[in-house]
Amino acid sequence: MLIGSSDSDGSNSTRTITLHHNYFYNCGQRLPMVRNTKLHLFNNYYDASSPTYTQQYAVGVRKNALIVAENNTFGSGIKYSFKDSYGTLYVSGNSDSSSKGVNSTTSSSKPFTPSYSYSLDSASTSKSNVKSYAGAGYSM
């Protein structure tokens, strides 16, 4: 999942994306890789069992990315939960069992506040909910 195809594509003042309650399993990387975007990630589950994918990263923090990542779960099949430090990354409440953890500089404050109301599941509750209900035809 590539959001911002180049360092000059888009602007974090105009592009805002939310990804929540997704199950990323045995995917290589770019979940997403993001540039020039406000990205809100919450209650997602990332993991891999195939050795092909265990040496890669989940979320790429690239140029001018503003990322708020809350209550996501990263399984032991992921190498890096977050990689690169060309944007601003705020993490809170994540459960991170990735083998190398966060390989990005993190901010102690949110780089933006989502413009909508939302409810967070705990990271552990989110993992079980996502595994049970993610995909077409399901509703949380």
Short mmCIF file of C-alpha atoms in Angstrom, two decimals:
data_model
loop_
_atom_site.label_atom_id
_atom_site.label_comp_id
_atom_site.label_asym_id
_atom_site.label_seq_id
_atom_site.Cartn_x
_atom_site.Cartn_y
_atom_site.Cartn_z
CA MET A 1 0.00 0.00 0.00
CA LEU A 2 1.80 3.09 -1.25
CA ILE A 3 0.43 6.45 -0.15
CA GLY A 4 2.36 9.22 -1.90
CA SER A 5 4.25 7.88 -4.89
CA SER A 6 7.15 10.33 -4.64
CA ASP A 7 8.55 12.94 -2.27
CA SER A 8 6.74 15.63 -4.29
CA ASP A 9 3.38 13.84 -4.56
CA GLY A 10 0.64 15.37 -2.44
CA SER A 11 0.59 17.37 0.75
CA ASN A 12 -0.09 16.49 4.37
CA SER A 13 -2.25 19.61 4.55
CA THR A 14 -4.71 18.17 2.03
CA ARG A 15 -4.40 14.37 2.20
CA THR A 16 -5.75 12.58 5.29
CA ILE A 17 -6.24 8.81 5.49
CA THR A 18 -7.47 6.50 8.26
CA LEU A 19 -6.78 2.77 8.42
CA HIS A 20 -8.46 0.83 11.22
CA HIS A 21 -9.38 -2.74 12.09
CA ASN A 22 -7.37 -4.26 9.23
CA TYR A 23 -5.60 -7.62 9.25
CA PHE A 24 -2.26 -7.60 7.41
CA TYR A 25 -0.94 -11.16 7.29
CA ASN A 26 2.03 -12.43 5.29
CA CYS A 27 2.40 -9.12 3.51
CA GLY A 28 5.90 -7.87 2.71
CA GLN A 29 5.96 -4.21 3.62
CA ARG A 30 4.30 -0.87 2.83
CA LEU A 31 1.36 -1.46 5.13
CA PRO A 32 1.38 1.40 4.26
CA MET A 33 4.51 3.26 3.19
CA VAL A 34 3.41 6.88 3.48
CA ARG A 35 4.59 10.30 2.29
CA ASN A 36 3.01 13.76 2.47
CA THR A 37 -0.06 12.52 4.33
CA LYS A 38 -1.80 12.72 7.69
CA LEU A 39 -2.31 9.06 8.55
CA HIS A 40 -4.32 7.74 11.46
CA LEU A 41 -3.68 4.04 12.16
CA PHE A 42 -5.62 2.37 14.93
CA ASN A 43 -6.62 -1.14 15.98
CA ASN A 44 -4.82 -2.91 13.10
CA TYR A 45 -3.12 -6.30 13.35
CA TYR A 46 0.14 -7.06 11.52
CA ASP A 47 1.87 -10.46 11.47
CA ALA A 48 3.63 -12.99 9.24
CA SER A 49 4.55 -16.65 9.44
CA SER A 50 6.39 -16.98 6.14
CA PRO A 51 10.19 -16.42 6.28
CA THR A 52 9.77 -14.42 3.07
CA TYR A 53 8.10 -11.64 5.05
CA THR A 54 9.76 -11.80 8.46
CA GLN A 55 12.69 -9.63 7.35
CA GLN A 56 10.58 -6.68 6.28
CA TYR A 57 8.70 -3.78 7.88
CA ALA A 58 5.04 -2.95 8.44
CA VAL A 59 4.75 0.87 8.21
CA GLY A 60 7.20 3.08 6.31
CA VAL A 61 7.52 6.61 7.70
CA ARG A 62 8.62 8.70 4.73
CA LYS A 63 8.88 12.37 3.75
CA ASN A 64 6.37 14.68 5.45
CA ALA A 65 4.26 11.83 6.83
CA LEU A 66 2.32 12.75 9.96
CA ILE A 67 1.33 9.47 11.62
CA VAL A 68 -0.79 8.83 14.69
CA ALA A 69 -0.61 5.09 15.48
CA GLU A 70 -2.79 3.88 18.35
CA ASN A 71 -3.51 0.44 19.81
CA ASN A 72 -2.16 -1.60 16.89
CA THR A 73 -0.69 -5.09 17.31
CA PHE A 74 2.57 -6.16 15.65
CA GLY A 75 3.29 -9.89 15.86
CA SER A 76 6.67 -11.60 16.09
CA GLY A 77 6.62 -12.34 12.35
CA ILE A 78 7.31 -8.69 11.58
CA LYS A 79 10.91 -7.38 11.63
CA TYR A 80 10.22 -3.64 12.15
CA SER A 81 6.85 -2.25 13.15
CA PHE A 82 7.84 1.22 11.85
CA LYS A 83 10.82 2.02 9.65
CA ASP A 84 12.47 5.27 8.51
CA SER A 85 12.29 8.70 10.11
CA TYR A 86 11.50 11.17 7.36
CA GLY A 87 8.15 12.11 8.86
CA THR A 88 6.62 12.48 12.31
CA LEU A 89 5.44 9.36 14.15
CA TYR A 90 3.39 9.27 17.33
CA VAL A 91 2.73 5.85 18.89
CA SER A 92 0.45 5.03 21.81
CA GLY A 93 -0.97 1.80 23.22
CA ASN A 94 0.55 -0.46 20.58
CA SER A 95 1.47 -4.06 21.37
CA ASP A 96 4.77 -4.57 19.57
CA SER A 97 6.33 -8.05 19.44
CA SER A 98 8.17 -7.37 16.18
CA SER A 99 11.74 -8.67 16.23
CA LYS A 100 13.39 -5.23 15.88
CA GLY A 101 10.57 -2.93 17.06
CA VAL A 102 10.27 0.70 16.04
CA ASN A 103 13.11 1.88 13.80
CA SER A 104 11.80 5.43 13.57
CA THR A 105 12.10 8.54 15.65
CA THR A 106 8.93 9.01 17.66
CA SER A 107 7.21 12.16 18.84
CA SER A 108 5.86 12.60 22.36
CA SER A 109 2.82 14.44 21.02
CA LYS A 110 0.35 13.86 18.22
CA PRO A 111 1.32 15.70 15.02
CA PHE A 112 -2.40 16.23 14.34
CA THR A 113 -5.75 15.50 15.94
CA PRO A 114 -8.21 13.44 13.88
CA SER A 115 -11.25 15.50 12.94
CA TYR A 116 -13.72 12.76 13.89
CA SER A 117 -14.67 10.90 17.03
CA TYR A 118 -13.58 7.29 17.41
CA SER A 119 -13.33 4.61 20.07
CA LEU A 120 -10.17 2.62 20.61
CA ASP A 121 -10.13 -1.06 21.44
CA SER A 122 -7.18 -2.23 23.48
CA ALA A 123 -4.44 -3.69 21.28
CA SER A 124 -5.19 -7.23 22.54
CA THR A 125 -8.95 -6.88 22.00
CA SER A 126 -8.30 -5.39 18.58
CA LYS A 127 -6.16 -8.39 17.56
CA SER A 128 -8.90 -10.89 18.38
CA ASN A 129 -11.64 -8.73 16.82
CA VAL A 130 -9.69 -8.20 13.63
CA LYS A 131 -8.87 -11.90 13.28
CA SER A 132 -12.53 -12.76 13.78
CA TYR A 133 -14.25 -10.04 11.78
CA ALA A 134 -11.93 -8.44 9.19
CA GLY A 135 -12.84 -8.94 5.55
CA ALA A 136 -15.78 -8.59 3.24
CA GLY A 137 -19.20 -9.15 4.74
CA TYR A 138 -18.29 -8.46 8.35
CA SER A 139 -19.31 -5.55 10.50
CA MET A 140 -17.81 -4.49 13.81
#
